[in-house]
Coordinates of C-alpha atoms in Angstrom, one line a residue:
Chain A
X1 CA 0.0 0.0 0.0
X2 CA 1.5 3.4 -1.0
X3 CA 2.5 5.7 1.9
X4 CA 0.0 8.3 0.8
X5 CA -3.0 5.9 1.1
X6 CA -2.0 5.1 4.6
X7 CA -2.0 8.8 5.5
X8 CA -5.3 9.9 4.2
X9 CA -7.0 9.3 7.5
X10 CA -6.2 10.7 10.9
X11 CA -4.3 8.4 13.2
X12 CA -5.2 9.4 16.8
X13 CA -3.5 8.0 19.9
X14 CA -5.7 8.0 23.0
X15 CA -3.4 7.8 26.0
X16 CA -5.3 6.7 29.1
X17 CA -3.7 8.2 32.2
X18 CA -6.8 8.4 34.4
X19 CA -6.1 5.6 36.9
X20 CA -5.3 6.8 40.4
X21 CA -3.0 4.0 41.2
X22 CA -3.1 4.6 44.9
X23 CA -1.9 1.1 45.6
X24 CA 1.3 2.6 44.3
X25 CA 1.9 5.7 46.2
X26 CA -1.1 7.8 47.4
X27 CA 0.9 11.1 47.3
X28 CA 2.4 10.6 43.9
X29 CA 0.2 9.3 41.1
X30 CA 1.7 6.4 39.2
X31 CA 1.7 8.3 35.9
X32 CA 4.0 11.0 37.3
X33 CA 6.5 8.6 38.8
X34 CA 9.9 9.0 37.0
X35 CA 11.6 6.1 35.3
X36 CA 15.2 7.1 34.2
X37 CA 14.3 10.7 35.2
X38 CA 11.2 10.9 32.9
X39 CA 7.6 10.7 34.2
X40 CA 5.8 7.6 33.0
X41 CA 3.2 9.6 31.2
X42 CA 5.9 11.4 29.2
X43 CA 7.4 8.1 28.1
X44 CA 3.9 7.1 26.7
X45 CA 3.2 10.4 25.1
X46 CA 6.6 10.4 23.4
X47 CA 5.9 6.9 21.9
X48 CA 3.2 8.6 19.7
X49 CA 4.6 12.2 19.5
X50 CA 7.7 10.7 17.9
X51 CA 5.9 8.5 15.4
X52 CA 5.4 10.5 12.2
X53 CA 2.3 8.4 11.2
X54 CA 0.4 9.5 14.4
X55 CA -1.4 12.8 13.7
X56 CA -3.0 13.6 17.0
X57 CA -2.9 12.6 20.7
X58 CA -5.8 12.8 23.1
X59 CA -4.7 12.5 26.7
X60 CA -7.2 11.3 29.4
X61 CA -6.3 12.2 33.0
X62 CA -7.8 12.2 36.4
X63 CA -8.7 15.8 37.4
X64 CA -6.2 15.7 40.4
X65 CA -3.2 15.4 38.1
X66 CA -4.5 17.6 35.3
X67 CA -2.4 20.7 36.3
X68 CA 0.8 18.7 36.7
X69 CA 0.2 16.9 33.4
X70 CA -0.6 20.2 31.6
X71 CA 2.6 21.7 32.9
X72 CA 4.6 18.7 31.6
X73 CA 3.0 19.0 28.1
X74 CA 3.9 22.7 28.0
X75 CA 7.4 22.2 29.2
X76 CA 8.1 19.4 26.8
X77 CA 6.4 21.0 23.9
X78 CA 4.3 18.0 22.8
X79 CA 2.7 19.5 19.7
X80 CA 0.4 16.6 18.9
X81 CA -1.5 16.7 22.2
X82 CA -4.8 18.3 21.0
X83 CA -6.8 18.0 24.2
X84 CA -6.6 16.8 27.8
X85 CA -9.8 15.1 28.8
X86 CA -11.0 14.2 32.3
X87 CA -11.4 10.5 32.7
X88 CA -14.1 8.6 34.6
X89 CA -14.3 6.1 37.4
X90 CA -13.6 3.0 35.3
X91 CA -11.3 2.4 32.4
X92 CA -14.3 2.2 30.0
X93 CA -15.5 5.6 31.2
X94 CA -12.2 7.1 30.2
X95 CA -12.2 5.5 26.8
X96 CA -15.9 6.7 26.3
X97 CA -14.8 10.3 27.3
X98 CA -12.2 10.3 24.6
X99 CA -14.5 8.9 22.0
X100 CA -17.1 11.6 22.9
X101 CA -14.5 14.3 22.3
X102 CA -13.5 12.8 19.0
X103 CA -17.2 12.6 17.9
X104 CA -17.6 16.3 18.8
X105 CA -14.5 17.1 16.7
X106 CA -16.3 15.3 13.8
X107 CA -13.3 13.1 12.9
X108 CA -13.9 10.8 10.0
X109 CA -15.5 7.4 10.7
X110 CA -12.5 5.6 9.2
X111 CA -10.0 7.4 11.4
X112 CA -7.5 5.0 13.1
X113 CA -7.8 5.2 16.9
X114 CA -4.9 3.7 19.0
X115 CA -6.0 3.3 22.7
X116 CA -2.9 3.0 25.0
X117 CA -2.5 2.6 28.7
X118 CA -0.1 5.3 29.9
X119 CA 1.4 2.8 32.4
X120 CA 2.9 0.9 29.5
X121 CA 5.6 3.5 28.9
X122 CA 8.0 1.3 26.7
X123 CA 5.7 0.4 23.8
X124 CA 7.9 -0.1 20.7
X125 CA 7.6 1.9 17.4
X126 CA 7.3 -1.5 15.8
X127 CA 4.1 -2.3 17.8
X128 CA 2.7 1.2 17.0
X129 CA 3.4 0.9 13.3
X130 CA 2.1 -2.7 13.1
X131 CA -1.1 -1.6 14.9
X132 CA -1.6 1.2 12.3
X133 CA -0.9 -1.3 9.4
X134 CA -3.3 -3.9 10.9
X135 CA -6.2 -1.5 10.5
X136 CA -5.7 -1.6 6.7
X137 CA -6.9 -5.2 6.8
X138 CA -9.0 -5.4 10.0
X139 CA -11.3 -2.9 11.8
X140 CA -9.8 -3.8 15.2
X141 CA -6.4 -5.1 16.4
X142 CA -4.6 -5.5 19.8
X143 CA -1.0 -5.8 20.7
X144 CA -0.5 -9.0 22.6
X145 CA 2.2 -11.5 23.7
X146 CA 1.9 -15.3 23.2
X147 CA 1.5 -16.9 26.7
X148 CA 4.5 -18.9 27.7
X149 CA 2.5 -20.5 30.5
X150 CA -0.3 -22.9 30.1
X151 CA -3.5 -20.9 30.7
X152 CA -6.3 -22.5 32.8
X153 CA -9.9 -21.3 32.5
X154 CA -11.8 -21.7 35.8
X155 CA -15.3 -21.6 37.3
X156 CA -16.4 -21.2 40.9
X157 CA -17.1 -24.4 42.8
X158 CA -18.1 -23.4 46.4
X159 CA -15.3 -21.4 47.8
X160 CA -12.8 -22.8 45.3
X161 CA -11.9 -22.2 41.7
X162 CA -11.8 -25.4 39.6
X163 CA -10.5 -25.8 36.1
X164 CA -13.2 -25.7 33.4
X165 CA -10.9 -25.9 30.3
X166 CA -7.3 -25.9 29.2
X167 CA -7.0 -24.1 25.8
X168 CA -4.1 -24.9 23.5
X169 CA -1.2 -22.8 24.6
X170 CA -0.7 -21.6 21.0
X171 CA -4.1 -19.9 21.1
X172 CA -3.6 -18.0 24.4
X173 CA -2.2 -14.5 24.4
X174 CA -1.7 -11.8 27.1
X175 CA -3.3 -8.5 26.1
X176 CA -1.2 -5.4 25.9
X177 CA -1.8 -2.0 24.4
X178 CA -2.3 -0.1 22.1
X179 CA -5.6 -1.6 21.1
X180 CA -6.5 -0.1 17.8
X181 CA -9.8 0.4 16.0
X182 CA -11.4 2.2 13.1
X183 CA -13.4 5.0 14.8
X184 CA -16.8 3.8 13.6
X185 CA -16.0 0.3 15.0
X186 CA -15.1 1.3 18.5
X187 CA -17.9 3.9 18.8
X188 CA -20.5 1.3 17.6
X189 CA -19.2 -1.3 20.1
X190 CA -19.3 1.2 22.9
X191 CA -22.9 2.3 22.0
X192 CA -24.0 -1.3 22.2
X193 CA -22.2 -1.9 25.4
X194 CA -23.7 1.3 27.0
X195 CA -27.2 -0.1 26.3
X196 CA -26.4 -3.3 28.3
X197 CA -26.7 -2.6 32.1
X198 CA -24.9 -5.8 32.9
X199 CA -21.7 -5.0 31.1
X200 CA -18.7 -3.5 32.8
X201 CA -15.9 -3.7 30.2
X202 CA -12.3 -3.8 31.6
X203 CA -10.7 -4.0 28.1
X204 CA -11.5 -2.2 24.8
X205 CA -10.9 -5.3 22.7
X206 CA -13.5 -7.2 24.7
X207 CA -16.1 -4.6 23.9
X208 CA -15.7 -5.3 20.2
X209 CA -15.4 -9.1 20.7
X210 CA -18.6 -9.2 22.8
X211 CA -20.8 -6.7 21.0
X212 CA -19.5 -7.0 17.4
X213 CA -18.8 -10.7 17.3
X214 CA -18.5 -10.8 13.5
X215 CA -15.7 -8.3 13.6
X216 CA -12.4 -10.1 13.8
X217 CA -9.8 -8.5 16.1
X218 CA -6.2 -9.1 14.8
X219 CA -3.3 -9.9 17.1
X220 CA -0.3 -7.6 16.7
X221 CA 3.0 -8.9 18.2
X222 CA 3.9 -7.3 21.5
X223 CA 7.0 -7.8 23.6
X224 CA 8.0 -8.4 27.2
X225 CA 9.5 -4.9 27.3
X226 CA 6.0 -3.4 26.8
X227 CA 5.6 -3.8 30.6
X228 CA 2.6 -2.6 32.5
X229 CA 3.7 -0.8 35.6
X230 CA 1.2 -1.9 38.3
X231 CA 3.0 -2.0 41.6
X232 CA 6.2 -0.6 43.1
X233 CA 7.7 -4.1 42.5
X234 CA 7.7 -3.3 38.8
X235 CA 10.0 -0.3 39.1
X236 CA 13.3 -2.2 39.1
X237 CA 12.4 -4.0 35.9
X238 CA 11.1 -0.7 34.4
X239 CA 14.4 1.0 35.2
X240 CA 16.4 -1.8 33.5
X241 CA 14.2 -1.5 30.3
X242 CA 14.5 2.3 30.3
X243 CA 18.3 2.1 30.7
X244 CA 18.4 -0.4 27.8
X245 CA 16.2 1.8 25.6
X246 CA 18.3 5.0 26.4
X247 CA 21.5 3.1 25.6
X248 CA 20.2 1.9 22.2
X249 CA 19.2 5.4 21.0
Chain B
X1 CA -9.0 -33.8 59.3
X2 CA -6.7 -35.5 61.9
X3 CA -3.0 -35.8 61.0
X4 CA -3.1 -39.6 61.1
X5 CA -5.9 -39.8 58.5
X6 CA -3.8 -37.7 56.1
X7 CA -0.9 -40.0 56.4
X8 CA -2.5 -43.3 55.7
X9 CA -1.7 -43.1 52.0
X10 CA 1.7 -42.7 50.4
X11 CA 2.4 -39.2 49.1
X12 CA 4.7 -39.6 46.1
X13 CA 6.5 -36.6 44.4
X14 CA 7.3 -37.3 40.8
X15 CA 10.1 -34.8 39.8
X16 CA 10.3 -34.4 36.0
X17 CA 13.9 -33.6 35.0
X18 CA 13.9 -35.2 31.6
X19 CA 13.9 -32.1 29.3
X20 CA 17.1 -31.5 27.5
X21 CA 16.8 -27.8 27.5
X22 CA 19.4 -27.4 24.7
X23 CA 18.1 -23.8 24.0
X24 CA 19.7 -23.1 27.3
X25 CA 23.2 -24.4 27.1
X26 CA 23.9 -27.6 25.0
X27 CA 26.9 -28.6 27.0
X28 CA 25.2 -28.2 30.4
X29 CA 21.7 -29.5 30.8
X30 CA 19.4 -27.0 32.5
X31 CA 18.6 -29.2 35.5
X32 CA 22.3 -29.2 36.4
X33 CA 22.8 -25.5 36.2
X34 CA 23.5 -24.1 39.7
X35 CA 21.5 -21.3 41.3
X36 CA 23.1 -20.0 44.5
X37 CA 25.7 -22.8 44.2
X38 CA 23.0 -25.6 44.1
X39 CA 22.0 -27.5 41.0
X40 CA 18.4 -26.7 39.9
X41 CA 17.4 -30.4 40.2
X42 CA 18.6 -30.5 43.9
X43 CA 16.5 -27.4 44.7
X44 CA 13.5 -29.3 43.4
X45 CA 14.3 -32.6 45.1
X46 CA 14.8 -30.8 48.4
X47 CA 11.4 -29.2 48.3
X48 CA 9.9 -32.7 48.7
X49 CA 12.8 -34.4 50.6
X50 CA 12.3 -31.7 53.3
X51 CA 8.5 -32.0 53.6
X52 CA 7.7 -34.6 56.2
X53 CA 4.3 -35.5 54.6
X54 CA 6.0 -36.6 51.4
X55 CA 6.9 -40.3 51.7
X56 CA 8.6 -41.1 48.4
X57 CA 10.3 -39.3 45.4
X58 CA 10.4 -40.7 41.8
X59 CA 12.9 -38.8 39.7
X60 CA 12.5 -38.8 35.9
X61 CA 15.7 -37.9 34.0
X62 CA 17.0 -38.1 30.5
X63 CA 19.6 -40.9 30.1
X64 CA 22.4 -38.4 29.3
X65 CA 22.3 -36.8 32.7
X66 CA 21.5 -40.0 34.7
X67 CA 25.1 -40.6 35.9
X68 CA 25.5 -36.9 37.0
X69 CA 22.1 -37.0 38.8
X70 CA 22.8 -40.3 40.5
X71 CA 26.0 -38.9 41.8
X72 CA 24.2 -35.8 43.2
X73 CA 21.6 -38.0 45.0
X74 CA 24.4 -40.1 46.6
X75 CA 26.4 -37.1 47.6
X76 CA 23.5 -35.3 49.1
X77 CA 22.0 -38.4 50.7
X78 CA 18.4 -37.8 49.5
X79 CA 16.8 -40.7 51.3
X80 CA 13.3 -40.5 49.8
X81 CA 14.4 -40.9 46.2
X82 CA 13.3 -44.5 45.5
X83 CA 14.1 -44.7 41.8
X84 CA 15.5 -42.8 38.9
X85 CA 13.5 -43.4 35.7
X86 CA 14.5 -42.7 32.1
X87 CA 12.0 -40.2 30.6
X88 CA 10.6 -40.1 27.1
X89 CA 10.6 -37.7 24.2
X90 CA 7.6 -35.6 25.4
X91 CA 6.6 -34.4 28.8
X92 CA 3.7 -36.8 28.8
X93 CA 6.0 -39.8 28.1
X94 CA 8.0 -38.9 31.2
X95 CA 4.9 -38.8 33.3
X96 CA 3.7 -42.1 31.8
X97 CA 7.1 -43.7 32.6
X98 CA 6.8 -42.6 36.3
X99 CA 3.2 -43.9 36.5
X100 CA 4.3 -47.3 35.0
X101 CA 6.9 -47.6 37.7
X102 CA 4.4 -46.8 40.4
X103 CA 2.0 -49.4 39.0
X104 CA 4.7 -52.0 39.0
X105 CA 5.4 -51.1 42.6
X106 CA 1.7 -51.8 43.3
X107 CA 1.1 -48.5 45.2
X108 CA -2.5 -48.0 46.5
X109 CA -5.0 -46.5 44.1
X110 CA -5.7 -43.6 46.5
X111 CA -2.0 -42.7 46.8
X112 CA -1.4 -39.0 46.4
X113 CA 0.9 -38.2 43.4
X114 CA 2.5 -34.7 43.1
X115 CA 4.0 -34.2 39.6
X116 CA 6.5 -31.4 39.6
X117 CA 8.7 -29.8 36.9
X118 CA 12.3 -29.8 38.1
X119 CA 12.8 -26.4 36.5
X120 CA 10.5 -24.8 39.1
X121 CA 13.1 -25.1 41.9
X122 CA 11.5 -22.6 44.3
X123 CA 8.1 -24.2 44.9
X124 CA 7.0 -23.2 48.5
X125 CA 6.2 -25.6 51.3
X126 CA 2.8 -23.9 51.4
X127 CA 2.1 -25.0 47.9
X128 CA 3.2 -28.5 48.5
X129 CA 1.1 -28.8 51.7
X130 CA -1.9 -27.2 50.1
X131 CA -1.6 -29.6 47.1
X132 CA -1.6 -32.6 49.5
X133 CA -4.6 -31.2 51.4
X134 CA -6.6 -30.4 48.3
X135 CA -6.6 -34.1 47.5
X136 CA -8.7 -34.8 50.6
X137 CA -11.5 -32.9 48.8
X138 CA -10.7 -33.4 45.1
X139 CA -9.1 -36.1 43.1
X140 CA -7.0 -33.6 41.1
X141 CA -5.5 -30.2 41.9
X142 CA -3.0 -27.9 40.3
X143 CA -0.9 -25.0 41.6
X144 CA -1.7 -21.9 39.6
X145 CA -1.4 -18.1 39.8
X146 CA -4.2 -15.7 38.9
X147 CA -3.4 -14.0 35.7
X148 CA -2.7 -10.3 36.1
X149 CA -3.0 -9.7 32.4
X150 CA -6.2 -10.0 30.4
X151 CA -6.0 -13.3 28.5
X152 CA -7.1 -13.4 24.9
X153 CA -8.2 -16.7 23.3
X154 CA -7.4 -16.8 19.6
X155 CA -8.1 -18.8 16.4
X156 CA -6.2 -18.8 13.0
X157 CA -7.5 -16.5 10.3
X158 CA -5.2 -17.0 7.3
X159 CA -1.7 -16.1 8.4
X160 CA -2.9 -14.1 11.4
X161 CA -4.3 -15.0 14.8
X162 CA -7.6 -13.2 15.6
X163 CA -9.3 -13.0 19.0
X164 CA -12.1 -15.5 19.5
X165 CA -13.0 -14.7 23.1
X166 CA -11.9 -12.6 26.1
X167 CA -12.7 -14.6 29.3
X168 CA -13.3 -12.8 32.6
X169 CA -9.9 -12.1 34.1
X170 CA -11.0 -13.5 37.5
X171 CA -11.4 -16.9 35.7
X172 CA -7.9 -17.1 34.1
X173 CA -4.9 -18.7 35.8
X174 CA -1.4 -19.5 34.8
X175 CA -0.6 -23.1 35.5
X176 CA 2.4 -24.0 37.7
X177 CA 3.4 -27.2 39.4
X178 CA 3.0 -29.5 41.3
X179 CA -0.1 -30.9 39.7
X180 CA -1.5 -33.4 42.1
X181 CA -3.8 -36.4 41.6
X182 CA -5.0 -39.5 43.3
X183 CA -3.1 -42.4 41.6
X184 CA -6.2 -44.0 40.2
X185 CA -7.4 -40.7 38.6
X186 CA -4.2 -39.8 36.8
X187 CA -3.6 -43.4 35.6
X188 CA -7.2 -43.6 34.3
X189 CA -6.8 -40.3 32.5
X190 CA -3.5 -41.4 30.9
X191 CA -5.1 -44.7 29.8
X192 CA -7.9 -42.8 28.0
X193 CA -5.4 -40.4 26.5
X194 CA -3.1 -43.2 25.3
X195 CA -6.1 -44.7 23.3
X196 CA -6.6 -41.4 21.4
X197 CA -4.0 -41.0 18.6
X198 CA -4.8 -37.3 18.1
X199 CA -3.9 -36.3 21.7
X200 CA -0.5 -35.0 22.6
X201 CA -0.8 -33.7 26.1
X202 CA 1.6 -30.9 27.2
X203 CA 0.1 -30.6 30.7
X204 CA -1.0 -33.3 33.2
X205 CA -4.0 -31.2 34.3
X206 CA -5.3 -31.1 30.8
X207 CA -5.2 -34.9 30.5
X208 CA -7.7 -35.1 33.4
X209 CA -9.8 -32.1 32.2
X210 CA -10.1 -33.5 28.7
X211 CA -10.5 -37.2 29.4
X212 CA -12.3 -37.2 32.8
X213 CA -14.4 -34.1 32.3
X214 CA -16.6 -34.9 35.3
X215 CA -13.6 -34.8 37.6
X216 CA -13.1 -31.2 39.0
X217 CA -9.5 -30.1 39.2
X218 CA -9.0 -27.6 42.1
X219 CA -6.8 -24.5 41.9
X220 CA -4.1 -24.3 44.7
X221 CA -2.6 -20.9 45.2
X222 CA 0.9 -20.5 43.6
X223 CA 3.2 -17.6 43.7
X224 CA 5.5 -15.5 41.4
X225 CA 8.5 -17.0 43.1
X226 CA 7.5 -20.5 41.8
X227 CA 9.4 -19.5 38.7
X228 CA 9.9 -21.8 35.7
X229 CA 13.5 -21.5 34.5
X230 CA 13.1 -21.6 30.7
X231 CA 15.9 -19.5 29.3
X232 CA 19.2 -18.0 30.4
X233 CA 17.3 -14.7 30.8
X234 CA 15.5 -16.3 33.8
X235 CA 18.8 -16.8 35.7
X236 CA 19.1 -13.3 37.3
X237 CA 15.6 -13.5 38.7
X238 CA 16.2 -17.0 39.9
X239 CA 19.4 -15.9 41.7
X240 CA 17.4 -13.1 43.4
X241 CA 14.7 -15.5 44.6
X242 CA 17.3 -18.0 45.8
X243 CA 19.2 -15.3 47.7
X244 CA 15.9 -14.3 49.3
X245 CA 15.1 -17.9 50.3
X246 CA 18.5 -18.5 51.7
X247 CA 18.3 -15.3 53.7
X248 CA 14.9 -16.2 55.2
X249 CA 16.0 -19.7 56.4

């Protein structure tokens, strides 16, 4: 596909930085913690700011960190960050807030939307490019890593979990981000999910898989370095990855 | 349940050390690599040798390392190791070889069999005890960790994997070992599997789940320190865990 064809639609990165992460450090939200002297949220913004195929960035924050994040954006001069949106209580509320803003901005229905967790600061350019490319063939895609462990699916049996199935290991993946969608696909899936009072999505891919079951979601190869920083115990590994990335640049 | 009742049946640990692990270091089989100055296979044997509820150990090796392993057993004086069995080409062949030896020894059908991968050297006494206890309520149990990542189940679509389902994260676990069974349960499952030419089990729990679907397999809590040593990249983490264990003893 010629380069021009790929670039006829906007490519929008939605960076979700709305989690409070108080398990982490109540006085210092996780997104603002520095790894190799750079706040986690800046690592994530720069992954898209520095990719020439990404046209725009929407940043979703919790209101408490908004002033700090806006200062960082000004200081660093991140020119692609078009808007900073307040997130909601759940991850899905934050995605929905970003989709609303994009609807109000009347972006084209075939725009490519890359939804990324800010706490995965080391996403590779390969994964970003492959996500953008996958949307030429599919309307939805997710970065994921093949599981090296056998996965067990379970059900409740009294106060215990028991195994209900053991899928083939070759067909089990661990989801990462970005999770990428044509704009019309993700907005349609969220509309259907919003009409279902029983649904509390924790993952954008699942919204498409459950509400648009005929829409295949492609797997894009992730990597172990695309670490999700969840607890303080993840910091030493994150520092090692950051040092490796800084050394290779 | 009173202590005496628990101890009326043999508790046999089957330690599988038959993998060649040539990805690792062709000239030094993985099981003989030292972590904190102790060969990996010795860490695993000692997890069961040191548990007073375990009565017997069957060690499954590949013939190339048999002399080295037998020397280690003699040197260390592991009194519970009853027999060293040659393993087979696949993991399931090694389990089957151990089950054959136990059949020939005419162990009781309700004996408790704990099947453990030697390359998980840091299994906790808690996990071993909980596995033995679980078999008072269930005929099968496996140590496993709750998945912290969303698991995606996939299918092939041309040269790509696409997502077929996203199970609830609370019902996804990563299998570890030991995987534990009443002797009659695991032998019956293996008999049924052996009669099916299409089946190539890679996991003992799966043999029970697939061939004895009415037999619930209980989840026993594992831990991140019950690491599987697969590549050289796992060694630094293994050394940290070993140092922590040695310091806490």
